[in-house]
DNA sequence: TTCCCGTAAT
DNA sequence: ATTACGGGAA
């Protein structure tokens, strides 16, 4: 077959990333679904199809190890059982819960709170089922939108997170390119089966094709097709390195929120020592530095600066 | 010390 | 396109 024929068959560009997939795609699909259905980890959010409960689990899971999410998820839903309850909550209580359970990025607590208010005000409390509509919710991007659409409504597209990328990169030599991952993941997913499929793909990345893979131990269902298993090269796509956390502004922000979550309001000079042991009001990282930190948190909608008896106080908002 | 990781903001 | 964003666990 000539290059011209190939290009014509593919609609013109001649390098369709779907060419990465093996010819017997149906066998590949069946192997994964059977493997997943035969045995998989049990998580409480896999027992529900409630979109609100699933959204909470997804937002928590994005930043926290699954083992610790279970307790937080349970307590969160116990405190705010429905999207209406969360929408009506005080934001400071939601942020306080978040930091109190070490759930990471406090911004996500605010996003979740705002998303709940959107669902109530724009959809009368009934989540939309379409990924494109879900993506309009605050804090919900392509991954979360498709996860919720899949697990709540069996109505999503293929999710593409770092686990999925690693699997596709290794198994089928998909180039480390977001568009390619998107196209191949979509072509691989059996139509109308997003719930089981996306669960299965993420299970594969979580228990078989981890950073250090355990192909045989986990009984990976794709060994007969997997390029990495064949060559022994289990390189994974590069993940960007992040600046160190110790001593960072992010760490200081976290300490501010943590401290404020235990008080109604705190004067800056009372807050300071809880943020850094070397706090002195007029020092380099003193009152003005702290005021700037809280002002940034205020810009993020997480805290606010106020006045009490003529002195500046900070509180959660 | 390094790893993890999707979204919003710029 | 790049950067900010948390904090436990490995």
Short mmCIF file of C-alpha atoms (C1' of nucleotides) in Angstrom, two decimals:
data_model
loop_
_atom_site.label_atom_id
_atom_site.label_comp_id
_atom_site.label_asym_id
_atom_site.label_seq_id
_atom_site.Cartn_x
_atom_site.Cartn_y
_atom_site.Cartn_z
CA UNK A 1 0.00 0.00 0.00
CA UNK A 2 1.36 3.39 -0.93
CA UNK A 3 1.59 6.35 1.40
CA UNK A 4 -1.10 8.03 -0.64
CA UNK A 5 -3.44 5.07 -0.10
CA UNK A 6 -2.76 5.09 3.63
CA UNK A 7 -3.40 8.79 3.88
CA UNK A 8 -6.60 8.46 1.90
CA UNK A 9 -7.82 5.62 4.13
CA UNK A 10 -7.27 7.72 7.23
CA UNK A 11 -8.81 10.88 5.99
CA UNK A 12 -5.66 12.71 5.07
CA UNK A 13 -2.92 13.07 7.66
CA UNK A 14 -1.35 9.63 7.51
CA UNK A 15 -0.32 9.46 11.19
CA UNK A 16 -3.52 8.65 13.02
CA UNK A 17 -2.60 7.74 16.61
CA UNK A 18 -5.27 5.02 16.48
CA UNK A 19 -2.75 3.06 14.44
CA UNK A 20 -1.09 2.31 17.77
CA UNK A 21 -3.90 -0.06 18.67
CA UNK A 22 -3.68 -3.77 17.88
CA UNK A 23 -5.93 -5.17 15.15
CA UNK A 24 -8.02 -7.27 17.53
CA UNK A 25 -9.32 -4.39 19.62
CA UNK A 26 -12.36 -6.35 20.71
CA UNK A 27 -10.18 -9.01 22.31
CA UNK A 28 -8.21 -6.29 24.10
CA UNK A 29 -11.44 -4.78 25.43
CA UNK A 30 -12.90 -8.07 26.54
CA UNK A 31 -9.71 -9.08 28.32
CA UNK A 32 -9.69 -5.90 30.41
CA UNK A 33 -13.38 -5.92 31.28
CA UNK A 34 -13.28 -9.60 32.25
CA UNK A 35 -10.19 -9.03 34.36
CA UNK A 36 -11.87 -6.11 36.16
CA UNK A 37 -15.18 -7.88 36.69
CA UNK A 38 -13.47 -10.98 37.98
CA UNK A 39 -11.78 -9.13 40.83
CA UNK A 40 -11.08 -5.55 41.83
CA UNK A 41 -10.58 -3.34 44.84
CA UNK A 42 -13.70 -2.42 46.71
CA UNK A 43 -14.36 1.27 47.40
CA UNK A 44 -17.58 2.69 48.84
CA UNK A 45 -17.97 5.14 45.95
CA UNK A 46 -18.07 2.19 43.58
CA UNK A 47 -21.29 1.18 45.32
CA UNK A 48 -23.21 4.35 44.44
CA UNK A 49 -24.44 6.04 41.30
CA UNK A 50 -25.29 9.29 43.07
CA UNK A 51 -23.58 12.07 41.12
CA UNK A 52 -23.02 14.23 44.19
CA UNK A 53 -21.38 11.43 46.13
CA UNK A 54 -19.24 10.57 43.14
CA UNK A 55 -18.18 14.16 42.58
CA UNK A 56 -17.05 14.39 46.19
CA UNK A 57 -15.06 11.17 45.86
CA UNK A 58 -13.40 12.31 42.63
CA UNK A 59 -12.40 15.71 43.96
CA UNK A 60 -10.93 14.10 47.06
CA UNK A 61 -9.18 11.35 45.11
CA UNK A 62 -7.38 13.79 42.86
CA UNK A 63 -5.09 14.87 45.63
CA UNK A 64 -5.15 12.28 48.36
CA UNK A 65 -4.21 8.62 48.62
CA UNK A 66 -7.29 6.45 48.25
CA UNK A 67 -6.91 4.83 51.66
CA UNK A 68 -7.31 8.14 53.45
CA UNK A 69 -10.14 9.30 51.21
CA UNK A 70 -12.49 6.61 52.48
CA UNK A 71 -12.85 8.10 55.97
CA UNK A 72 -13.03 11.67 54.73
CA UNK A 73 -15.63 10.80 52.09
CA UNK A 74 -17.81 9.05 54.64
CA UNK A 75 -17.63 11.90 57.13
CA UNK A 76 -18.14 14.56 54.48
CA UNK A 77 -21.34 12.91 53.26
CA UNK A 78 -22.49 12.37 56.79
CA UNK A 79 -22.14 16.08 57.43
CA UNK A 80 -23.50 17.27 54.08
CA UNK A 81 -25.59 14.35 52.78
CA UNK A 82 -26.97 16.05 49.67
CA UNK A 83 -25.92 18.69 47.19
CA UNK A 84 -28.53 20.96 48.78
CA UNK A 85 -26.90 20.59 52.20
CA UNK A 86 -23.48 21.43 50.82
CA UNK A 87 -24.79 24.41 48.85
CA UNK A 88 -26.33 25.80 52.03
CA UNK A 89 -23.19 25.28 54.13
CA UNK A 90 -20.91 28.06 55.31
CA UNK A 91 -17.85 28.02 53.12
CA UNK A 92 -15.58 28.34 56.14
CA UNK A 93 -17.02 25.10 57.52
CA UNK A 94 -16.28 23.29 54.26
CA UNK A 95 -12.74 24.67 54.11
CA UNK A 96 -12.28 23.81 57.78
CA UNK A 97 -13.42 20.25 57.16
CA UNK A 98 -11.00 20.00 54.24
CA UNK A 99 -7.97 21.14 56.15
CA UNK A 100 -9.03 19.18 59.23
CA UNK A 101 -8.91 15.99 57.20
CA UNK A 102 -5.62 16.88 55.49
CA UNK A 103 -7.27 16.77 52.10
CA UNK A 104 -4.80 19.11 50.45
CA UNK A 105 -5.55 22.02 48.16
CA UNK A 106 -8.08 24.14 50.07
CA UNK A 107 -9.17 25.77 46.84
CA UNK A 108 -10.86 22.51 45.97
CA UNK A 109 -13.13 22.80 48.98
CA UNK A 110 -14.28 26.15 47.69
CA UNK A 111 -14.72 24.81 44.15
CA UNK A 112 -16.80 21.93 45.46
CA UNK A 113 -18.94 24.30 47.49
CA UNK A 114 -19.45 26.56 44.50
CA UNK A 115 -20.21 23.62 42.22
CA UNK A 116 -22.91 22.50 44.66
CA UNK A 117 -24.42 25.98 44.54
CA UNK A 118 -24.34 25.89 40.75
CA UNK A 119 -26.12 22.54 40.65
CA UNK A 120 -28.81 23.85 42.99
CA UNK A 121 -29.28 27.22 41.30
CA UNK A 122 -28.89 26.16 37.68
CA UNK A 123 -30.21 22.60 37.73
CA UNK A 124 -32.54 22.62 40.73
CA UNK A 125 -30.25 20.12 42.46
CA UNK A 126 -30.27 17.50 39.69
CA UNK A 127 -26.80 17.03 38.18
CA UNK A 128 -26.59 17.28 34.38
CA UNK A 129 -25.64 13.97 32.77
CA UNK A 130 -23.62 15.35 29.88
CA UNK A 131 -19.84 15.72 30.35
CA UNK A 132 -19.83 19.08 28.57
CA UNK A 133 -22.37 20.48 31.01
CA UNK A 134 -20.61 18.94 34.00
CA UNK A 135 -17.40 20.61 32.92
CA UNK A 136 -19.00 24.00 33.44
CA UNK A 137 -19.15 23.33 37.17
CA UNK A 138 -16.44 25.05 39.20
CA UNK A 139 -13.42 22.84 39.69
CA UNK A 140 -14.66 20.25 37.23
CA UNK A 141 -12.34 19.75 34.26
CA UNK A 142 -12.26 17.11 31.53
CA UNK A 143 -11.20 14.29 33.81
CA UNK A 144 -13.77 14.88 36.56
CA UNK A 145 -16.58 15.61 34.11
CA UNK A 146 -16.09 12.28 32.37
CA UNK A 147 -15.59 10.42 35.63
CA UNK A 148 -18.88 11.72 37.04
CA UNK A 149 -20.73 11.21 33.75
CA UNK A 150 -19.38 7.65 33.60
CA UNK A 151 -19.79 6.47 37.17
CA UNK A 152 -23.09 8.20 37.87
CA UNK A 153 -24.78 7.97 34.49
CA UNK A 154 -22.72 5.56 32.34
CA UNK A 155 -22.61 8.50 29.96
CA UNK A 156 -18.98 9.60 29.81
CA UNK A 157 -16.16 9.58 27.33
CA UNK A 158 -12.89 7.81 28.05
CA UNK A 159 -11.14 9.41 31.00
CA UNK A 160 -7.53 10.37 30.49
CA UNK A 161 -5.56 10.79 33.68
CA UNK A 162 -1.91 10.01 34.38
CA UNK A 163 -2.75 6.36 35.04
CA UNK A 164 -4.43 6.00 31.66
CA UNK A 165 -1.58 7.79 29.92
CA UNK A 166 0.98 5.49 31.51
CA UNK A 167 -0.96 2.40 30.46
CA UNK A 168 -1.41 3.53 26.86
CA UNK A 169 2.16 4.75 26.58
CA UNK A 170 3.55 1.43 27.74
CA UNK A 171 1.12 -1.01 26.21
CA UNK A 172 0.62 0.51 22.77
CA UNK A 173 3.50 2.97 22.36
CA UNK A 174 1.16 5.91 22.19
CA UNK A 175 3.37 9.03 21.89
CA UNK A 176 3.58 11.27 24.96
CA UNK A 177 1.11 13.76 23.54
CA UNK A 178 -2.20 14.82 25.06
CA UNK A 179 -4.10 14.74 21.81
CA UNK A 180 -2.82 11.27 20.97
CA UNK A 181 -3.80 9.92 24.39
CA UNK A 182 -7.23 11.43 24.00
CA UNK A 183 -7.80 9.91 20.57
CA UNK A 184 -6.52 6.44 21.45
CA UNK A 185 -8.35 6.29 24.78
CA UNK A 186 -11.55 7.24 23.00
CA UNK A 187 -11.07 4.68 20.23
CA UNK A 188 -10.38 1.94 22.76
CA UNK A 189 -13.44 2.46 24.93
CA UNK A 190 -16.42 0.30 23.94
CA UNK A 191 -19.35 2.56 23.12
CA UNK A 192 -21.89 2.91 25.89
CA UNK A 193 -19.77 1.18 28.51
CA UNK A 194 -18.03 4.11 30.14
CA UNK A 195 -18.89 3.05 33.69
CA UNK A 196 -17.20 -0.33 33.68
CA UNK A 197 -14.54 0.69 31.17
CA UNK A 198 -13.20 3.73 32.99
CA UNK A 199 -13.27 1.84 36.27
CA UNK A 200 -11.32 -0.97 34.63
CA UNK A 201 -8.73 1.30 33.02
CA UNK A 202 -8.02 3.09 36.27
CA UNK A 203 -7.89 -0.20 38.15
CA UNK A 204 -5.33 -1.43 35.65
CA UNK A 205 -3.18 1.66 36.18
CA UNK A 206 -3.66 1.41 39.94
CA UNK A 207 -2.88 -2.24 40.65
CA UNK A 208 -1.00 -3.63 37.64
CA UNK A 209 0.57 -0.84 35.62
CA UNK A 210 1.77 1.37 38.46
CA UNK A 211 4.96 3.39 38.20
CA UNK A 212 6.78 0.20 39.17
CA UNK A 213 4.63 -2.34 37.35
CA UNK A 214 3.43 -5.68 38.69
CA UNK A 215 2.30 -7.35 35.48
CA UNK A 216 2.48 -10.98 36.55
CA UNK A 217 1.56 -10.46 40.20
CA UNK A 218 -1.58 -8.58 39.18
CA UNK A 219 -2.34 -10.90 36.29
CA UNK A 220 -2.37 -8.04 33.81
CA UNK A 221 -4.86 -8.94 31.08
CA UNK A 222 -2.89 -7.14 28.37
CA UNK A 223 0.45 -8.94 28.62
CA UNK A 224 0.01 -10.60 25.24
CA UNK A 225 -0.36 -7.21 23.54
CA UNK A 226 1.82 -5.02 25.73
CA UNK A 227 4.89 -3.52 24.08
CA UNK A 228 6.55 -2.76 27.42
CA UNK A 229 5.98 -6.33 28.65
CA UNK A 230 7.58 -7.59 25.48
CA UNK A 231 10.65 -5.35 25.63
CA UNK A 232 11.04 -4.95 29.37
CA UNK A 233 11.15 -1.18 28.99
CA UNK A 234 8.64 0.19 31.47
CA UNK A 235 9.45 3.83 30.99
CA UNK A 236 6.50 6.09 31.75
CA UNK A 237 5.65 9.55 30.44
CA UNK A 238 7.57 12.29 32.19
CA UNK A 239 5.80 13.93 35.10
CA UNK A 240 6.86 17.51 35.78
CA UNK A 241 8.78 17.99 38.99
CA UNK A 242 7.43 20.45 41.51
CA UNK A 243 9.25 22.91 43.72
CA UNK A 244 9.98 21.70 47.22
CA UNK A 245 7.14 22.06 49.68
CA UNK A 246 9.15 22.59 52.85
CA UNK A 247 9.27 26.28 53.64
CA UNK A 248 7.16 27.15 50.61
CA UNK A 249 4.40 29.70 50.40
CA UNK A 250 1.98 26.84 49.93
CA UNK A 251 3.03 25.35 53.23
CA UNK A 252 2.52 28.71 54.94
CA UNK A 253 -0.92 29.12 53.37
CA UNK A 254 -1.83 25.68 54.64
CA UNK A 255 -0.74 26.60 58.14
CA UNK A 256 -2.79 29.80 58.06
CA UNK A 257 -5.94 27.95 57.03
CA UNK A 258 -5.29 25.24 59.61
CA UNK A 259 -4.85 27.78 62.39
CA UNK A 260 -7.89 29.81 61.36
CA UNK A 261 -10.03 26.68 61.23
CA UNK A 262 -9.61 26.39 65.01
CA UNK A 263 -10.68 29.98 65.79
CA UNK A 264 -13.47 32.35 64.98
CA UNK A 265 -10.96 35.11 64.27
CA UNK A 266 -7.30 35.66 65.04
CA UNK A 267 -5.28 38.88 65.31
CA UNK A 268 -2.36 38.81 62.90
CA UNK A 269 0.15 38.79 65.73
CA UNK A 270 -1.60 35.80 67.30
CA UNK A 271 -1.74 34.00 63.98
CA UNK A 272 1.89 34.64 63.09
CA UNK A 273 3.52 32.34 65.67
CA UNK A 274 1.22 29.51 64.56
CA UNK A 275 2.52 29.90 61.02
CA UNK A 276 6.25 30.23 61.64
CA UNK A 277 8.23 29.78 64.81
CA UNK A 278 10.47 32.71 63.87
CA UNK A 279 7.56 35.14 63.52
CA UNK A 280 8.24 38.60 64.84
CA UNK A 281 5.75 41.36 63.99
CA UNK A 282 8.36 43.68 62.51
CA UNK A 283 10.66 41.01 61.08
CA UNK A 284 11.12 40.09 57.45
CA UNK A 285 8.37 37.50 57.61
CA UNK A 286 6.34 39.57 60.04
CA UNK A 287 3.00 41.27 60.13
CA UNK A 288 3.10 42.75 56.64
CA UNK A 289 4.21 39.46 55.13
CA UNK A 290 1.39 37.69 56.93
CA UNK A 291 -1.13 40.30 55.86
CA UNK A 292 -0.13 39.66 52.26
CA UNK A 293 -0.50 35.93 52.73
CA UNK A 294 -4.00 36.31 54.17
CA UNK A 295 -4.88 38.82 51.44
CA UNK A 296 -4.01 36.20 48.83
CA UNK A 297 -6.19 33.67 50.63
CA UNK A 298 -8.94 36.30 50.65
CA UNK A 299 -8.53 36.72 46.89
CA UNK A 300 -8.97 32.97 46.62
CA UNK A 301 -12.19 33.21 48.64
CA UNK A 302 -10.80 31.17 51.50
CA UNK A 303 -10.23 33.79 54.20
CA UNK A 304 -10.89 37.41 54.97
CA UNK A 305 -9.24 40.27 56.77
CA UNK A 306 -11.37 42.24 59.21
CA UNK A 307 -11.23 44.64 62.09
CA UNK A 308 -11.84 43.93 65.76
CA UNK A 309 -11.39 46.73 68.31
CA UNK A 310 -9.14 48.58 65.91
CA UNK A 311 -6.81 45.67 65.25
CA UNK A 312 -6.57 43.56 62.10
CA UNK A 313 -7.93 40.05 62.41
CA UNK A 314 -8.08 37.13 59.99
CA UNK A 315 -10.80 34.54 59.75
CA UNK A 316 -11.97 31.77 57.47
CA UNK A 317 -14.66 32.70 55.06
"C1'" DT B 1 13.80 14.18 49.95
"C1'" DT B 2 10.81 12.83 46.45
"C1'" DC B 3 6.37 11.43 44.79
"C1'" DC B 4 1.74 12.17 43.74
"C1'" DC B 5 -1.93 15.01 40.34
"C1'" DG B 6 -6.26 17.67 37.83
"C1'" DT B 7 -7.86 22.46 37.52
"C1'" DA B 8 -7.80 27.47 37.35
"C1'" DA B 9 -5.46 31.46 36.56
"C1'" DT B 10 -2.39 34.17 33.92
"C1'" DA C 1 2.50 27.47 27.81
"C1'" DT C 2 3.53 27.93 32.55
"C1'" DT C 3 2.69 28.21 37.36
"C1'" DA C 4 0.27 27.81 41.86
"C1'" DC C 5 -1.82 24.82 44.63
"C1'" DG C 6 -1.27 20.56 50.28
"C1'" DG C 7 0.47 17.43 52.99
"C1'" DG C 8 0.72 12.35 53.99
"C1'" DA C 9 3.30 8.54 52.55
"C1'" DA C 10 7.06 6.04 50.52
#
